[in-house]
Short mmCIF file of C-alpha atoms in Angstrom, two decimals:
data_model
loop_
_atom_site.label_atom_id
_atom_site.label_comp_id
_atom_site.label_asym_id
_atom_site.label_seq_id
_atom_site.Cartn_x
_atom_site.Cartn_y
_atom_site.Cartn_z
CA MET A 1 44.87 -17.54 5.67
CA VAL A 2 45.04 -14.96 8.45
CA GLU A 3 48.14 -12.77 8.28
CA GLY A 4 49.93 -12.10 11.57
CA MET A 5 52.05 -9.16 12.59
CA TYR A 6 55.85 -9.22 12.60
CA PRO A 7 57.11 -7.18 15.58
CA ALA A 8 60.39 -5.29 15.22
CA ARG A 9 60.84 -6.29 11.58
CA PHE A 10 61.77 -2.66 11.03
CA PRO A 11 62.76 -0.13 13.73
CA LEU A 12 59.38 1.59 13.64
CA ASP A 13 57.30 -1.62 13.73
CA GLY A 14 57.90 -2.31 17.41
CA ILE A 15 60.51 -3.37 19.91
CA GLN A 16 62.05 -6.59 21.13
CA LEU A 17 62.40 -7.17 24.87
CA GLU A 18 65.25 -9.60 25.52
CA LEU A 19 65.33 -10.45 29.23
CA PHE A 20 67.41 -13.59 28.98
CA SER A 21 70.20 -14.80 26.72
CA ASP A 22 70.31 -18.25 25.10
CA ASP A 23 72.69 -19.29 27.88
CA ASP A 24 70.11 -18.17 30.44
CA MET A 25 67.42 -20.20 28.64
CA ARG A 26 69.70 -23.22 28.73
CA ALA A 27 70.25 -22.75 32.48
CA ILE A 28 66.47 -22.53 33.05
CA HIS A 29 66.02 -25.72 30.99
CA TYR A 30 68.60 -27.65 33.03
CA ALA A 31 67.12 -26.37 36.29
CA SER A 32 63.73 -27.63 35.10
CA MET A 33 65.25 -31.05 34.40
CA GLU A 34 66.48 -31.10 38.00
CA VAL A 35 62.97 -30.27 39.20
CA PHE A 36 61.64 -33.24 37.20
CA LEU A 37 63.87 -35.53 39.25
CA ASN A 38 63.61 -33.77 42.60
CA PRO A 39 60.89 -33.23 43.71
CA GLY A 40 59.15 -34.38 40.49
CA ILE A 41 55.63 -33.57 39.24
CA GLN A 42 52.44 -34.56 41.03
CA VAL A 43 50.17 -36.26 38.50
CA SER A 44 46.72 -36.72 40.03
CA ASP A 45 45.18 -38.73 37.19
CA PRO A 46 45.72 -42.55 37.30
CA GLU A 47 45.55 -42.93 33.50
CA ALA A 48 48.22 -40.26 33.03
CA ARG A 49 50.46 -41.89 35.64
CA ALA A 50 50.16 -45.20 33.81
CA ILE A 51 51.18 -43.50 30.55
CA PHE A 52 54.22 -41.91 32.20
CA LYS A 53 55.20 -45.21 33.85
CA GLU A 54 54.97 -47.17 30.60
CA ALA A 55 57.26 -44.59 28.97
CA GLY A 56 59.98 -45.17 31.58
CA CYS A 57 59.21 -42.58 34.27
CA GLU A 58 59.57 -43.32 37.96
CA VAL A 59 56.07 -43.24 39.47
CA ASP A 60 55.14 -43.29 43.16
CA GLU A 61 51.49 -44.31 43.36
CA LYS A 62 51.25 -43.37 47.03
CA THR A 63 52.36 -39.77 46.60
CA GLN A 64 51.28 -39.57 42.91
CA VAL A 65 54.68 -38.06 42.10
CA VAL A 66 56.16 -38.72 38.65
CA LYS A 67 59.84 -38.20 37.87
CA ILE A 68 60.48 -37.53 34.19
CA PRO A 69 63.95 -38.30 32.76
CA GLU A 70 65.56 -35.72 30.48
CA PHE A 71 65.72 -38.04 27.46
CA LEU A 72 61.92 -38.27 27.50
CA VAL A 73 61.58 -34.48 27.56
CA ASN A 74 64.01 -34.10 24.66
CA ARG A 75 62.25 -36.76 22.62
CA SER A 76 58.88 -35.11 23.23
CA LEU A 77 60.21 -31.72 22.16
CA MET A 78 61.49 -33.31 18.97
CA ASP A 79 58.04 -34.82 18.31
CA ALA A 80 56.07 -31.63 19.02
CA PRO A 81 55.51 -29.57 15.84
CA SER A 82 56.96 -26.07 15.57
CA ARG A 83 54.08 -25.07 13.27
CA PHE A 84 50.45 -26.10 12.91
CA LEU A 85 47.17 -24.72 11.57
CA LEU A 86 44.13 -23.59 13.51
CA TYR A 87 41.27 -24.04 11.05
CA GLY A 88 38.27 -21.75 10.88
CA ARG A 89 34.88 -22.68 9.49
CA ASP A 90 35.76 -20.05 6.91
CA LYS A 91 38.93 -21.41 5.30
CA LYS A 92 40.18 -17.85 4.72
CA LYS A 93 40.29 -17.40 8.50
CA THR A 94 42.59 -20.35 9.17
CA VAL A 95 45.53 -19.33 11.36
CA ASP A 96 49.12 -20.44 10.81
CA MET A 97 50.72 -20.89 14.24
CA GLU A 98 54.50 -20.62 14.03
CA HIS A 99 57.08 -20.86 16.81
CA LYS A 100 58.74 -17.61 15.78
CA GLY A 101 57.83 -14.54 13.74
CA LYS A 102 54.11 -13.94 13.47
CA VAL A 103 52.10 -12.45 16.34
CA HIS A 104 48.33 -12.94 16.60
CA TYR A 105 45.87 -11.21 18.91
CA ILE A 106 42.75 -12.80 20.42
CA PRO A 107 40.24 -11.95 23.17
CA PHE A 108 40.88 -13.63 26.53
CA GLY A 109 38.70 -14.72 29.45
CA THR A 110 36.91 -16.35 30.95
CA GLY A 111 34.91 -13.56 32.56
CA VAL A 112 31.83 -14.20 34.69
CA LYS A 113 30.27 -10.71 34.53
CA MET A 114 29.01 -8.31 31.84
CA CYS A 115 28.85 -4.54 32.22
CA ASN A 116 25.60 -3.49 30.53
CA TYR A 117 24.79 0.03 29.37
CA ILE A 118 21.64 1.50 30.92
CA SER A 119 21.78 5.19 30.03
CA PRO A 120 24.47 7.87 29.72
CA GLY A 121 26.73 7.43 32.72
CA LYS A 122 24.75 4.47 34.11
CA TYR A 123 25.80 0.82 33.86
CA GLU A 124 24.94 -2.39 35.64
CA THR A 125 27.15 -5.42 36.24
CA VAL A 126 25.37 -8.77 35.88
CA ASP A 127 26.29 -12.42 35.50
CA SER A 128 27.24 -13.32 31.93
CA VAL A 129 24.93 -15.74 30.11
CA ASP A 130 24.96 -17.90 26.99
CA GLN A 131 23.65 -15.04 24.84
CA ASP A 132 26.66 -12.92 25.86
CA ILE A 133 28.94 -15.63 24.44
CA ALA A 134 26.98 -15.53 21.19
CA ASP A 135 27.22 -11.74 21.05
CA THR A 136 30.96 -11.62 21.77
CA ALA A 137 31.50 -14.36 19.18
CA LYS A 138 29.88 -12.12 16.56
CA VAL A 139 32.04 -9.17 17.61
CA CYS A 140 35.19 -11.31 17.41
CA ASP A 141 34.12 -12.61 14.01
CA TYR A 142 33.71 -9.07 12.71
CA LEU A 143 37.02 -7.67 13.98
CA ASP A 144 39.96 -8.42 11.69
CA GLU A 145 42.33 -7.59 14.54
CA PHE A 146 41.38 -10.88 16.25
CA SER A 147 42.87 -13.90 14.47
CA TYR A 148 40.66 -16.43 16.27
CA MET A 149 38.25 -16.58 19.18
CA SER A 150 39.00 -17.54 22.77
CA LEU A 151 36.09 -18.07 25.16
CA THR A 152 35.33 -14.61 26.52
CA VAL A 153 32.68 -15.01 29.20
CA SER A 154 30.90 -17.83 30.97
CA ALA A 155 27.35 -19.11 30.44
CA ARG A 156 26.29 -18.60 34.04
CA ASP A 157 22.66 -19.36 33.17
CA TRP A 158 23.78 -22.96 32.59
CA ALA A 159 25.80 -23.23 35.81
CA GLY A 160 24.90 -26.30 37.86
CA LYS A 161 22.86 -27.85 35.06
CA GLY A 162 25.58 -30.27 33.96
CA ALA A 163 26.12 -28.93 30.46
CA GLN A 164 27.62 -25.46 30.93
CA ASP A 165 30.97 -26.21 29.25
CA VAL A 166 29.25 -27.93 26.32
CA HIS A 167 27.13 -24.84 25.68
CA GLU A 168 30.32 -22.79 25.99
CA THR A 169 31.60 -24.92 23.10
CA LEU A 170 28.59 -25.04 20.80
CA THR A 171 27.58 -21.37 21.08
CA PRO A 172 30.91 -19.81 20.02
CA LEU A 173 31.47 -22.42 17.30
CA ALA A 174 28.08 -21.50 15.86
CA GLY A 175 28.69 -17.78 16.31
CA THR A 176 32.07 -17.33 14.64
CA SER A 177 33.58 -18.51 11.38
CA LYS A 178 37.02 -18.26 12.99
CA HIS A 179 38.83 -20.94 14.96
CA PHE A 180 37.54 -21.39 18.53
CA HIS A 181 39.89 -21.80 21.51
CA HIS A 182 38.08 -23.26 24.54
CA ILE A 183 39.84 -22.07 27.68
CA ASP A 184 37.53 -23.75 30.23
CA PRO A 185 37.19 -27.33 28.96
CA VAL A 186 36.04 -30.15 31.24
CA GLY A 187 38.02 -33.33 30.74
CA GLU A 188 35.09 -35.72 31.16
CA ASN A 189 33.11 -33.86 28.47
CA VAL A 190 35.74 -33.62 25.71
CA GLU A 191 33.93 -36.41 23.82
CA TYR A 192 30.95 -34.06 23.48
CA TYR A 193 33.19 -31.37 22.00
CA LYS A 194 34.53 -33.95 19.57
CA GLY A 195 30.96 -34.90 18.65
CA ILE A 196 30.15 -31.27 17.85
CA VAL A 197 33.25 -30.88 15.67
CA ASP A 198 32.66 -34.25 13.96
CA ALA A 199 29.07 -33.17 13.22
CA TYR A 200 30.37 -30.06 11.46
CA TYR A 201 32.34 -32.36 9.17
CA GLY A 202 29.32 -34.56 8.55
CA GLY A 203 30.45 -37.16 11.08
CA ASP A 204 33.87 -37.57 9.44
CA SER A 205 36.19 -37.96 12.44
CA GLU A 206 39.29 -38.21 10.28
CA GLU A 207 38.54 -34.91 8.53
CA ALA A 208 37.87 -33.31 11.93
CA ARG A 209 41.27 -34.57 13.11
CA LYS A 210 43.04 -33.18 10.05
CA LYS A 211 41.33 -29.79 10.19
CA PRO A 212 40.51 -28.97 13.83
CA ILE A 213 38.14 -26.01 14.15
CA MET A 214 38.60 -25.88 17.91
CA SER A 215 41.46 -26.23 20.37
CA MET A 216 41.62 -26.40 24.16
CA LEU A 217 43.50 -24.72 27.00
CA LEU A 218 44.30 -26.31 30.34
CA CYS A 219 46.21 -25.12 33.39
CA PRO A 220 48.57 -27.10 35.59
CA THR A 221 48.03 -26.40 39.29
CA SER A 222 50.99 -24.44 40.59
CA PRO A 223 53.26 -25.46 42.01
CA LEU A 224 54.08 -28.58 39.98
CA GLU A 225 50.82 -30.51 39.64
CA LEU A 226 48.87 -31.87 36.70
CA SER A 227 45.29 -32.28 37.97
CA VAL A 228 42.87 -34.96 36.82
CA ASN A 229 41.06 -32.46 34.60
CA ALA A 230 44.29 -31.13 33.08
CA CYS A 231 45.50 -34.64 32.30
CA GLN A 232 42.22 -35.71 30.72
CA VAL A 233 42.08 -32.60 28.51
CA ILE A 234 45.66 -33.28 27.36
CA ILE A 235 45.09 -36.99 26.77
CA LYS A 236 41.82 -36.62 24.89
CA GLY A 237 42.96 -33.56 22.97
CA ALA A 238 46.00 -35.47 21.71
CA ARG A 239 43.90 -38.52 20.81
CA PHE A 240 41.24 -36.51 19.01
CA GLY A 241 43.63 -34.23 17.13
CA MET A 242 42.61 -31.05 18.96
CA PRO A 243 45.56 -28.68 19.58
CA VAL A 244 46.21 -28.31 23.30
CA ASN A 245 47.46 -25.19 25.07
CA VAL A 246 49.33 -26.10 28.27
CA LEU A 247 49.22 -22.80 30.14
CA SER A 248 50.73 -22.16 33.57
CA MET A 249 49.25 -19.54 35.87
CA ALA A 250 52.02 -19.56 38.47
CA MET A 251 52.14 -16.53 40.75
CA SER A 252 55.59 -15.18 41.47
CA GLY A 253 55.92 -14.82 45.24
CA GLY A 254 52.85 -17.00 45.81
CA SER A 255 52.88 -20.38 44.08
CA SER A 256 56.34 -19.92 42.55
CA PRO A 257 59.64 -18.23 43.56
CA VAL A 258 59.60 -14.45 43.81
CA PHE A 259 62.52 -14.10 41.37
CA ARG A 260 61.67 -14.17 37.65
CA ALA A 261 64.20 -16.88 36.79
CA GLY A 262 62.88 -19.10 39.59
CA THR A 263 59.29 -18.55 38.49
CA LEU A 264 60.28 -19.50 34.94
CA VAL A 265 61.75 -22.78 36.21
CA THR A 266 58.49 -23.70 37.97
CA HIS A 267 56.48 -22.50 34.99
CA ASN A 268 58.67 -24.38 32.52
CA ALA A 269 58.51 -27.67 34.42
CA GLU A 270 54.70 -27.51 34.54
CA ILE A 271 54.38 -26.77 30.83
CA LEU A 272 56.90 -29.37 29.73
CA ALA A 273 55.22 -32.03 31.86
CA GLY A 274 51.96 -31.44 29.98
CA ILE A 275 53.71 -31.38 26.62
CA VAL A 276 55.49 -34.66 27.39
CA LEU A 277 52.14 -36.27 28.28
CA ALA A 278 50.60 -35.10 25.00
CA GLN A 279 53.49 -36.49 22.97
CA LEU A 280 53.42 -39.82 24.81
CA VAL A 281 49.74 -40.17 23.93
CA GLN A 282 50.17 -39.07 20.31
CA PRO A 283 53.63 -38.21 18.96
CA GLY A 284 53.34 -35.07 16.86
CA ALA A 285 50.31 -33.73 18.77
CA SER A 286 49.94 -29.96 18.31
CA VAL A 287 50.73 -28.08 21.53
CA PHE A 288 51.14 -24.47 22.64
CA TYR A 289 53.72 -23.28 25.17
CA GLY A 290 51.31 -21.17 27.23
CA SER A 291 51.42 -18.60 30.02
CA SER A 292 49.23 -16.41 32.15
CA THR A 293 51.92 -16.41 34.82
CA THR A 294 52.18 -13.16 36.75
CA THR A 295 53.20 -11.80 40.13
CA PHE A 296 51.27 -12.22 43.38
CA ASP A 297 49.83 -9.09 44.98
CA LEU A 298 50.81 -9.59 48.63
CA ARG A 299 48.57 -6.77 49.85
CA LYS A 300 45.33 -7.84 48.16
CA GLY A 301 45.96 -11.56 47.69
CA THR A 302 45.22 -11.42 43.96
CA ALA A 303 46.92 -12.30 40.68
CA PRO A 304 47.12 -8.96 38.80
CA VAL A 305 47.09 -9.88 35.11
CA GLY A 306 47.64 -6.23 34.19
CA ALA A 307 50.81 -5.87 36.28
CA PRO A 308 54.11 -4.84 34.64
CA GLU A 309 55.62 -8.09 35.95
CA LEU A 310 53.26 -10.06 33.72
CA GLY A 311 54.67 -8.28 30.67
CA LEU A 312 58.21 -9.11 31.73
CA ILE A 313 57.34 -12.74 32.41
CA SER A 314 55.42 -13.02 29.13
CA ALA A 315 58.41 -11.71 27.19
CA ALA A 316 60.57 -14.36 28.83
CA VAL A 317 57.98 -17.07 28.15
CA GLY A 318 57.86 -16.09 24.47
CA LYS A 319 61.63 -16.45 24.38
CA MET A 320 61.35 -19.85 26.08
CA GLY A 321 58.82 -21.03 23.49
CA GLN A 322 61.20 -19.99 20.73
CA TYR A 323 64.04 -21.80 22.51
CA TYR A 324 62.04 -25.03 22.34
CA GLY A 325 60.66 -24.36 18.86
CA LEU A 326 57.05 -24.27 20.03
CA PRO A 327 54.26 -21.77 19.25
CA SER A 328 53.75 -19.70 22.39
CA TYR A 329 50.63 -18.12 23.87
CA VAL A 330 50.88 -15.40 26.51
CA ALA A 331 48.42 -13.25 28.41
CA GLY A 332 48.63 -9.50 28.18
CA THR A 333 46.86 -6.31 27.22
#
């Protein structure tokens, strides 16, 4: 089992950044419940809308807006586990995901370029290819500092050939003995991912469900939409037993309010909507409370992931995950 770090266990181990009190978290939760009722969440996938409707949500098929009652959110949070395991092909590299305490570090992507060394002082930037995924998988496997592998770069040599995301699944799974976290899954191809994982277990789907060697990340579309792809990744991940990371990438001042508390409300509503969907499909489905939410650079029109605001938002998101008793996943450097 991979051992995580415990920040601020002792004064010299690190610091704790407390931006909001428990009362503040409660206020953000209640504000999110108001958002669920007005204006609601746009759910672009018909299957997901049907699932929400059957569970008692108000669904407008014309606008595709779903209004989620608070009791359904609370029930889903009760069903979602506060701890689950991310299995590696090497059992010793299995990761224990807890809602509070341990901190794990992983690489993050997905990049589309590689900076290649030519000679001292000379480098070239080229499109990343499938071999780069294999190489970074080996590096991740070697480094003890990484608890599991997240997709690092894209297989641009497979772009437009209809199987890029499947290669971005098979190559890292074959290249690392650690758990693999796919952060660019395609909803219509999740069955192929399942087939790869089942094959590892000799075709035993039940064993693959019990000991998932891969998980998936999906992003709501800010503000307040679950796209067709996001819904299908959530639905199929829950059905197949693959842990799902619902990760918002809201931009403060762009696709969410400029104030941190307001951004957290938008962020929280998007994440909870995905978590509710997962629990409606399969109560007890393993889910992350995820974030790559940052500020919006008004001068350059970009989302600076290295900005100080991201660190502040990530600290608040970690606190929010603890408030709900869910393992959290935040971007950062």
